[in-house]
Short mmCIF file of C-alpha atoms and ligand atoms in Angstrom, two decimals:
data_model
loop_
_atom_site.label_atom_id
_atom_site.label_comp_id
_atom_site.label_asym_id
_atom_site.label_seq_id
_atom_site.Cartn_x
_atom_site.Cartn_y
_atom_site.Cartn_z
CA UNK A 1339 118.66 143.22 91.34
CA UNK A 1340 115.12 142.07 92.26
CA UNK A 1341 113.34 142.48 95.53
CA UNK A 1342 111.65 139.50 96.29
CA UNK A 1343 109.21 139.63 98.19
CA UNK A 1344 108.38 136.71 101.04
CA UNK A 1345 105.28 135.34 102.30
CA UNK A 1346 105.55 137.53 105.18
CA UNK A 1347 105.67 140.86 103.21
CA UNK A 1348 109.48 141.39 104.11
CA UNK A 1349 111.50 142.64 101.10
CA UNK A 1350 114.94 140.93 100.42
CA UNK A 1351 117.49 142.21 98.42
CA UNK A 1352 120.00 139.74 97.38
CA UNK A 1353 121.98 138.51 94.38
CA UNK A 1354 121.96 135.00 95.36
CA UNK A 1355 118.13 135.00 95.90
CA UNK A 1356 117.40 136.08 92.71
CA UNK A 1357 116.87 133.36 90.15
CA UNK A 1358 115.27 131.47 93.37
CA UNK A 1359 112.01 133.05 94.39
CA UNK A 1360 111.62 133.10 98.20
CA UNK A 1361 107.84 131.26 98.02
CA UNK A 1362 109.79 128.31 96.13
CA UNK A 1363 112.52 127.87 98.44
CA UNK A 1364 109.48 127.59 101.37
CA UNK A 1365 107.59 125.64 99.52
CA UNK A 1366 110.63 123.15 98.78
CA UNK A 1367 110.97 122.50 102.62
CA UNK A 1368 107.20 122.02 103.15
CA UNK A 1369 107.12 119.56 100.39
CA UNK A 1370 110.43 117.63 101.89
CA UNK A 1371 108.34 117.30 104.92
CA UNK A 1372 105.19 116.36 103.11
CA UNK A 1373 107.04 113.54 101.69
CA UNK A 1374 108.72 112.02 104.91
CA UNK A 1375 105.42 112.74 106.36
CA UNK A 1376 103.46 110.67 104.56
CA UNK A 1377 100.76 113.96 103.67
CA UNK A 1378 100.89 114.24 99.71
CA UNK A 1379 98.13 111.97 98.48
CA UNK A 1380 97.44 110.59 94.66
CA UNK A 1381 94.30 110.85 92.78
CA UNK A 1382 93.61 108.75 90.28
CA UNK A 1383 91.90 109.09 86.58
CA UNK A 1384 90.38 106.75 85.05
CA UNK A 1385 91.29 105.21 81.53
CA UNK A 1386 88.35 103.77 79.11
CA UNK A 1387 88.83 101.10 76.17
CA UNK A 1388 86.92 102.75 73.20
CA UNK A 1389 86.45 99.27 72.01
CA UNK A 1390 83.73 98.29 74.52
CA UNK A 1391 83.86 101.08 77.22
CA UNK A 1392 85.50 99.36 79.68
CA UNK A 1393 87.48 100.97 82.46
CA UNK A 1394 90.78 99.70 81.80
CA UNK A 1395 93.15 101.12 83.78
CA UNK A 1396 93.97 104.61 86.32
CA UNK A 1397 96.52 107.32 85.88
CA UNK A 1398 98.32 108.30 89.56
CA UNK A 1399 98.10 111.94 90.02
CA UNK A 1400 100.10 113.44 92.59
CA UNK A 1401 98.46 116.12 94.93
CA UNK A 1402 99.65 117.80 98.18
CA UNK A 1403 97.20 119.43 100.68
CA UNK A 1404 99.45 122.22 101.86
CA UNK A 1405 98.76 123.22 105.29
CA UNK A 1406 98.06 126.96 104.41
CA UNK A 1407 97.35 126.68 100.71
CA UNK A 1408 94.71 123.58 100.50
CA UNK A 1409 95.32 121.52 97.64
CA UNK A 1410 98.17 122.10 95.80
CA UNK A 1411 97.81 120.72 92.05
CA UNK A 1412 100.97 118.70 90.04
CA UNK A 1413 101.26 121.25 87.51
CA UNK A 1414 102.46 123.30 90.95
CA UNK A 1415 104.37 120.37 92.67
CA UNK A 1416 106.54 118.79 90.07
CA UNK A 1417 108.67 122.38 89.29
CA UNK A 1418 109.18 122.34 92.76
CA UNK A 1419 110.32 118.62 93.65
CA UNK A 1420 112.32 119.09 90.37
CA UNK A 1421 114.41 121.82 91.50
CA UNK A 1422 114.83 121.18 94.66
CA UNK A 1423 116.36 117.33 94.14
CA UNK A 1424 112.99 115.64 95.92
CA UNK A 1425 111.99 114.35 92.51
CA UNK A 1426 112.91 110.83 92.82
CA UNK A 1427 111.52 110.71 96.66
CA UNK A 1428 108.04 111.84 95.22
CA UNK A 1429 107.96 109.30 92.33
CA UNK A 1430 108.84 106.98 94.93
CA UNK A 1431 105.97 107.93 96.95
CA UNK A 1432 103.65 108.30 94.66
CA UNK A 1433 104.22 104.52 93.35
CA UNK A 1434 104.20 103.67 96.59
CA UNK A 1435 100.77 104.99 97.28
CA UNK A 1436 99.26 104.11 93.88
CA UNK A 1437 100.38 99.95 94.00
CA UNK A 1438 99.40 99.83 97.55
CA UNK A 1439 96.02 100.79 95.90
CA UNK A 1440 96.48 98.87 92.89
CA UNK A 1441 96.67 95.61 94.63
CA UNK A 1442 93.81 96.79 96.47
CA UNK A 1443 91.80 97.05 94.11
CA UNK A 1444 93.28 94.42 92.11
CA UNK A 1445 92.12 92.00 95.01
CA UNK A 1446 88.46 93.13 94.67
CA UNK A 1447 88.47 91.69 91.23
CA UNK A 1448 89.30 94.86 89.27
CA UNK A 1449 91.17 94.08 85.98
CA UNK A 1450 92.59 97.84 86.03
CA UNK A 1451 96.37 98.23 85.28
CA UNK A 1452 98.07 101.58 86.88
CA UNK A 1453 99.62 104.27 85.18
CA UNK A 1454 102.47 106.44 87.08
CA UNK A 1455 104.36 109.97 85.49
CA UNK A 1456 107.84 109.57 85.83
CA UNK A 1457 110.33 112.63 85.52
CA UNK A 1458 113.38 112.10 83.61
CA UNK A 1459 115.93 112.84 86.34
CA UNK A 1460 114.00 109.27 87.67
CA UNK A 1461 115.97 107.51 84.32
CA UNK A 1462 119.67 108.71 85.53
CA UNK A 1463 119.11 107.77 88.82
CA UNK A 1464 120.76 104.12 89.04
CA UNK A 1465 118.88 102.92 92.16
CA UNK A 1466 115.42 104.01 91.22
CA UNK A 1467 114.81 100.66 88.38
CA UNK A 1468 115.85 99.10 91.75
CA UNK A 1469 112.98 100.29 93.70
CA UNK A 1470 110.22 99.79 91.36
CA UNK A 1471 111.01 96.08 91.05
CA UNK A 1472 111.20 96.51 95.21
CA UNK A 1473 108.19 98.22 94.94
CA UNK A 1474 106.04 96.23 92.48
CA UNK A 1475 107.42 92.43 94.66
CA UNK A 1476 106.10 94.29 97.82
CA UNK A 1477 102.67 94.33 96.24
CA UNK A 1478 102.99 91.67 94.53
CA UNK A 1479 101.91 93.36 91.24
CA UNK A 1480 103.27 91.97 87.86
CA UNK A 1481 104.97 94.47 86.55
CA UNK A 1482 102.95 93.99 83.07
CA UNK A 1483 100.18 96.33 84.56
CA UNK A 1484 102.65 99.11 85.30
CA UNK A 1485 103.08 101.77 82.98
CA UNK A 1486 105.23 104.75 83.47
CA UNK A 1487 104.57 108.01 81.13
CA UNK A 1488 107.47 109.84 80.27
CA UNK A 1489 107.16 112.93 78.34
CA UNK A 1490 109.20 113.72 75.20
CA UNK A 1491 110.32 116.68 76.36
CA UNK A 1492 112.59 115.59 79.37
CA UNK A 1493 114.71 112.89 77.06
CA UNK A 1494 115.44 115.62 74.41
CA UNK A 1495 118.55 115.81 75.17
CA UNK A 1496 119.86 112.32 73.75
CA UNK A 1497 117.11 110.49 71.53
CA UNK A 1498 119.78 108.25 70.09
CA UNK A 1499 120.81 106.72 73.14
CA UNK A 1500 117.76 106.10 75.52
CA UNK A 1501 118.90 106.44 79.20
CA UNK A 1502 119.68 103.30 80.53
CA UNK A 1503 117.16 103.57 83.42
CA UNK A 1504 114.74 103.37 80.48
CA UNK A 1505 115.90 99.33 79.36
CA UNK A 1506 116.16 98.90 83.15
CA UNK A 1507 112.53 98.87 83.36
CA UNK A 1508 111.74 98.02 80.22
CA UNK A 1509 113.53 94.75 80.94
CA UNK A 1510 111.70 94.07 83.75
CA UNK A 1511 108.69 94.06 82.06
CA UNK A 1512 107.07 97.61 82.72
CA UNK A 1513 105.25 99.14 79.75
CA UNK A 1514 106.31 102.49 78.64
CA UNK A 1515 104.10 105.02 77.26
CA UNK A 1516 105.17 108.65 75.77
CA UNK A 1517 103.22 111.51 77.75
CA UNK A 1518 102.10 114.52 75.71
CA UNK A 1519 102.81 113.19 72.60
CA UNK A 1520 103.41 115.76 69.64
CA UNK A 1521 104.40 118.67 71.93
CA UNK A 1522 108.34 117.37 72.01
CA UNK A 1523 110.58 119.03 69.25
CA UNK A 1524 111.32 115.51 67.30
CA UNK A 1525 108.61 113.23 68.77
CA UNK A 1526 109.38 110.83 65.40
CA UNK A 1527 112.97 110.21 66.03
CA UNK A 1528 112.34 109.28 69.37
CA UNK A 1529 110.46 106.41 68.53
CA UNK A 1530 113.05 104.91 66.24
CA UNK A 1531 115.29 104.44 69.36
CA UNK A 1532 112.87 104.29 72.38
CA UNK A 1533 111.43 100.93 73.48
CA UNK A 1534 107.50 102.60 74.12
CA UNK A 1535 104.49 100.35 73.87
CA UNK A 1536 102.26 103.61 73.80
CA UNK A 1537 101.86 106.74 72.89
CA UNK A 1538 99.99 109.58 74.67
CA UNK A 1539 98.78 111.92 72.76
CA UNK A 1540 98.53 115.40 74.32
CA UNK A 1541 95.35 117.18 75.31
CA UNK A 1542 96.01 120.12 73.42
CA UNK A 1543 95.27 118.49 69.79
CA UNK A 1544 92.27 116.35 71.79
CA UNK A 1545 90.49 119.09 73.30
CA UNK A 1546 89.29 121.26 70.03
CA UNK A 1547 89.93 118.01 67.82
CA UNK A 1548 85.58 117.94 67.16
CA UNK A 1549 85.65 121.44 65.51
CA UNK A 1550 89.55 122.20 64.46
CA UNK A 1551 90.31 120.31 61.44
CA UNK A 1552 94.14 120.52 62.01
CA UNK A 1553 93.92 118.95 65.46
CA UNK A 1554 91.63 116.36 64.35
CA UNK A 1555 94.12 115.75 61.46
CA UNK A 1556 96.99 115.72 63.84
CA UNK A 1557 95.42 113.30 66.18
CA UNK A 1558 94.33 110.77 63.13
CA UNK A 1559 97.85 110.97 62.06
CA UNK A 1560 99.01 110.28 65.73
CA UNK A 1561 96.83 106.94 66.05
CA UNK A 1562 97.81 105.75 62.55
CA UNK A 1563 101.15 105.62 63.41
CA UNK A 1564 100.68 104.04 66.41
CA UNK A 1565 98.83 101.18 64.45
CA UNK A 1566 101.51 101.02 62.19
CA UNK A 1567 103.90 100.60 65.07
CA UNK A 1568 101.63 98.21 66.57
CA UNK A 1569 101.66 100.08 69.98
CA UNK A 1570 98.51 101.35 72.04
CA UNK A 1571 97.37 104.78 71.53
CA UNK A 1572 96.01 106.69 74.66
CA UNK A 1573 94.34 110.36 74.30
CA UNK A 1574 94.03 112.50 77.19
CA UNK A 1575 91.85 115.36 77.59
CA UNK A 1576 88.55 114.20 76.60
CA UNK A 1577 85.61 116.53 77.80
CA UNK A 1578 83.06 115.66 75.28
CA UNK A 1579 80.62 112.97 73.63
CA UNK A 1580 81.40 114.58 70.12
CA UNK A 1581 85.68 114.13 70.78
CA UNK A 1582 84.54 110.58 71.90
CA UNK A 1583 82.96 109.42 69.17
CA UNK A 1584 85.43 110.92 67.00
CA UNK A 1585 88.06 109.43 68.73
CA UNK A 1586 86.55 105.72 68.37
CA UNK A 1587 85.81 106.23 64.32
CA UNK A 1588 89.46 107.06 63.90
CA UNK A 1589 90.10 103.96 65.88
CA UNK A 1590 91.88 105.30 69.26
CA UNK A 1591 92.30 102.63 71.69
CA UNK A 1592 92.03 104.42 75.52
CA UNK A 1593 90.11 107.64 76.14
CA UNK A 1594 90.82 109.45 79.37
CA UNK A 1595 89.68 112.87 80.44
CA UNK A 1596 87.02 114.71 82.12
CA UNK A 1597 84.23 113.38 80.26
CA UNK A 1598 84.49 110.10 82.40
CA UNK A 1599 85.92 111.99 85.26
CA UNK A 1600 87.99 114.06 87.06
CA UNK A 1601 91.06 112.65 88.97
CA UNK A 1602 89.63 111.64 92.48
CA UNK A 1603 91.02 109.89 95.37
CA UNK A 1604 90.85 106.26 95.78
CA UNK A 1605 87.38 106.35 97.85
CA UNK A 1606 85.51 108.91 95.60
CA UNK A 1607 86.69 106.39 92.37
CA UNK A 1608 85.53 103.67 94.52
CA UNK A 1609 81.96 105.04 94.11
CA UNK A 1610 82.62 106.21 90.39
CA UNK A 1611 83.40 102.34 89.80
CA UNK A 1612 80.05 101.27 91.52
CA UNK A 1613 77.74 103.43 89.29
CA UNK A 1614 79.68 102.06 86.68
CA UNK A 1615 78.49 98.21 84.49
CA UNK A 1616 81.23 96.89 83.18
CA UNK A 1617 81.19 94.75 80.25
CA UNK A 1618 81.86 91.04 80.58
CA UNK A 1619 82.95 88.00 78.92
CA UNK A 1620 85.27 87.42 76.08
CA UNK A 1621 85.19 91.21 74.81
CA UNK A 1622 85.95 92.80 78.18
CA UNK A 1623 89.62 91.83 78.03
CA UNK A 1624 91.75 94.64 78.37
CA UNK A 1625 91.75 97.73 76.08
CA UNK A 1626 94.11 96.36 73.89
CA UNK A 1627 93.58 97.07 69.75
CA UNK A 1628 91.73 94.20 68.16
CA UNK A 1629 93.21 93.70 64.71
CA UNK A 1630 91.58 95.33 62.17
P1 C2E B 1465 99.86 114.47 82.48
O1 C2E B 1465 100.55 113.25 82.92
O2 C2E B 1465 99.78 114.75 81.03
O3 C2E B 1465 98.44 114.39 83.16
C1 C2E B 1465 97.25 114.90 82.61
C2 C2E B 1465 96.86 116.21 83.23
O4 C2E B 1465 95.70 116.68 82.54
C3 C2E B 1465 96.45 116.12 84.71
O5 C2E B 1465 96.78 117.35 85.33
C4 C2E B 1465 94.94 115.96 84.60
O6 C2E B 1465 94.25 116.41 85.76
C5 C2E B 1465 94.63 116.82 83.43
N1 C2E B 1465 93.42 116.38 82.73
C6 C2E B 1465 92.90 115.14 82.71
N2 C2E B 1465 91.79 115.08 81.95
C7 C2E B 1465 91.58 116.33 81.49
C8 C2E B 1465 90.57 116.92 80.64
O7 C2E B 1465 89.64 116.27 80.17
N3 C2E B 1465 90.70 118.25 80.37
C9 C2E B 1465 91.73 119.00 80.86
N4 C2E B 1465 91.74 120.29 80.56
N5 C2E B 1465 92.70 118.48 81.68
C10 C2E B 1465 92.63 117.16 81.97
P2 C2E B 1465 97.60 117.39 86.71
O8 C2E B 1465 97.10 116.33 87.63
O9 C2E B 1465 97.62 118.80 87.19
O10 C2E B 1465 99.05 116.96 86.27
C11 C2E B 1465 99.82 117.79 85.45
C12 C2E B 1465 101.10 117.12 85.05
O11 C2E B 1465 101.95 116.95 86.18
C13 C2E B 1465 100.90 115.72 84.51
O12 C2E B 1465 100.52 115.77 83.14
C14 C2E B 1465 102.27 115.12 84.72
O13 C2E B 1465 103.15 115.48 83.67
C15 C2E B 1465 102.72 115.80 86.00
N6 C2E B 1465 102.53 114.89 87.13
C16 C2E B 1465 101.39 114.60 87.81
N7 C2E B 1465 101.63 113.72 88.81
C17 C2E B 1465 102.95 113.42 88.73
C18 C2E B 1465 103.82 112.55 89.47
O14 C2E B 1465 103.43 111.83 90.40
N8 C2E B 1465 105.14 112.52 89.09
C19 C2E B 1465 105.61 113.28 88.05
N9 C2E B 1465 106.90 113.20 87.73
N10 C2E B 1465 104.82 114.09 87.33
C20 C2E B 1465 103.50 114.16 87.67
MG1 MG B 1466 100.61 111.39 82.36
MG1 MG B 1467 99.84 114.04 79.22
MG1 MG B 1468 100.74 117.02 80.53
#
């Protein structure tokens, strides 16, 4: 038995408490009401063609600002909304949020496509392909400048028979991009049998790639095969000029990470965006690979 210990300081003993700490089981009800509430918010980070440096698109980045514990980070969230069955609400929300944005800023003249994490439990649940393509007609966003990241590691459990939530959207014409690429346990087999258009590779080979020679290897090797598959290749976690450069002579497509900038909300980007000169004409278009 474990005494668990509440946010109060009160000690309970109890078996069925146990594998369920009592902060999580709190936390799960103040998140249930953040979500009907309207009071979790999304940052966005934004993505940068190597090509020509042009801001090409934002990743949605759930964030919650907790009454008592101020802002409450994803990497704290998602655990929580995934065990307590409020997963698919918060996706939900968060696309919400982030196309009502989109279009906004979409209307202003920004080419920018959007970029949403989706948990797997999202892909088994039959309604939710429903209520993006409710979601994206609302906003009146084709559905060619969504892209949902999925990581590797939530569809391990089948990689021959991609859930069908995944064709779903896939049909619709959503792009799909895999999240954290090269952390999963058989990241190759996957792609034999999952209809991606991207891959995402995970900031843990990006962030030493300018002075470890295996991670720069790995990531090389990553972008290659994306060539060869003739799908865009995204890195995440870039903090430095040195990984950036690197990242362009090795022929990456999209850089994203603090470098450019942290996530922000909408109205802090909106400044971000203003200090920003775009490029123009002919070259500007999208971040997509020219052929080489
Ligand atoms: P992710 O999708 O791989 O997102 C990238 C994470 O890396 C973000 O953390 C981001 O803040 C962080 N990051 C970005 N650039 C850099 C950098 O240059 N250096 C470093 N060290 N970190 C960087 P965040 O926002 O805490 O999100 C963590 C994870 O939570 C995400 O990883 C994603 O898997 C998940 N997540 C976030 N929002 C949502 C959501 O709305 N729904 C779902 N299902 N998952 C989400
Ligand atoms: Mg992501
Ligand atoms: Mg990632
Ligand atoms: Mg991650």
């Amino acid at each position: 038995r474990e005494a668990v210990k509440n946010p109060r300081g009160v000690q309970i003993y109890s078996a069925a408490l146990e594998s369920r700490s009592v902060a999580r089981i709190g936390l799960a009800g103040d998140l249930r009401r953040a979500i009907e509430s309207g009071s979790l918010s999304t940052h966005f980070q934004p993505k940068v063609a190597l090509s020509n440096d042009a801001l090409v698109g934002v990743e949605a980045l759930v964030r919650w600002n907790h009454p008592d514990r101020g802002l409450v980070s994803a990497t704290d969230i998602i655990p929580v909304a995934e065990n307590s069955g409020l997963i698919v609400a918060l996706t939900i929300e968060v696309l919400s949020q982030s196309l009502t944005q989109l279009a906004t800023w979409r209307a202003e003249g920004r080419q920018i496509d959007l970029a949403v994490n989706l948990s797997p439990r999202c892909l088994s649940d039959v309604d939710f392909p429903v209520e993006v393509a409710a979601l994206l007609e609302e906003h009146a966003i084709d559905p060619a400048h969504l892209t949902l990241e999925i990581t590797e590691g939530g569809l391990a459990s089948d990689a021959e028979r991609p859930l069908p939530g995944l064709q779903s959207l896939r049909d619709q014409g959503i792009r799909l991009s895999l999240d954290d690429f090269g952390t999963g346990f058989s990241s190759l087999s996957y792609l034999r049998h999952l209809p991606v258009d991207e891959l995402k590779i995970d900031k843990s080979f990006v962030l030493n790639m300018a002075t470890d020679a295996s991670d720069l290897a790995i990531v090389r090797s990553i972008v290659d095969l994306a060539r060869h598959l003739g799908i865009t290749v995204v890195a995440e976690g870039v903090e430095t000029e040195m990984t950036l450069n690197l990242l362009r002579d090795i022929g990456c497509d999209i850089a994203q990470g603090f470098l450019f900038s942290r996530p922000l909300p909408p109205e802090r980007l909106d400044s971000w965006m203003a200090a920003r000169t775009e490029p123009t004409g002919e070259g500007a278009l999208r971040g997509l690979r020219v052929v080489r």
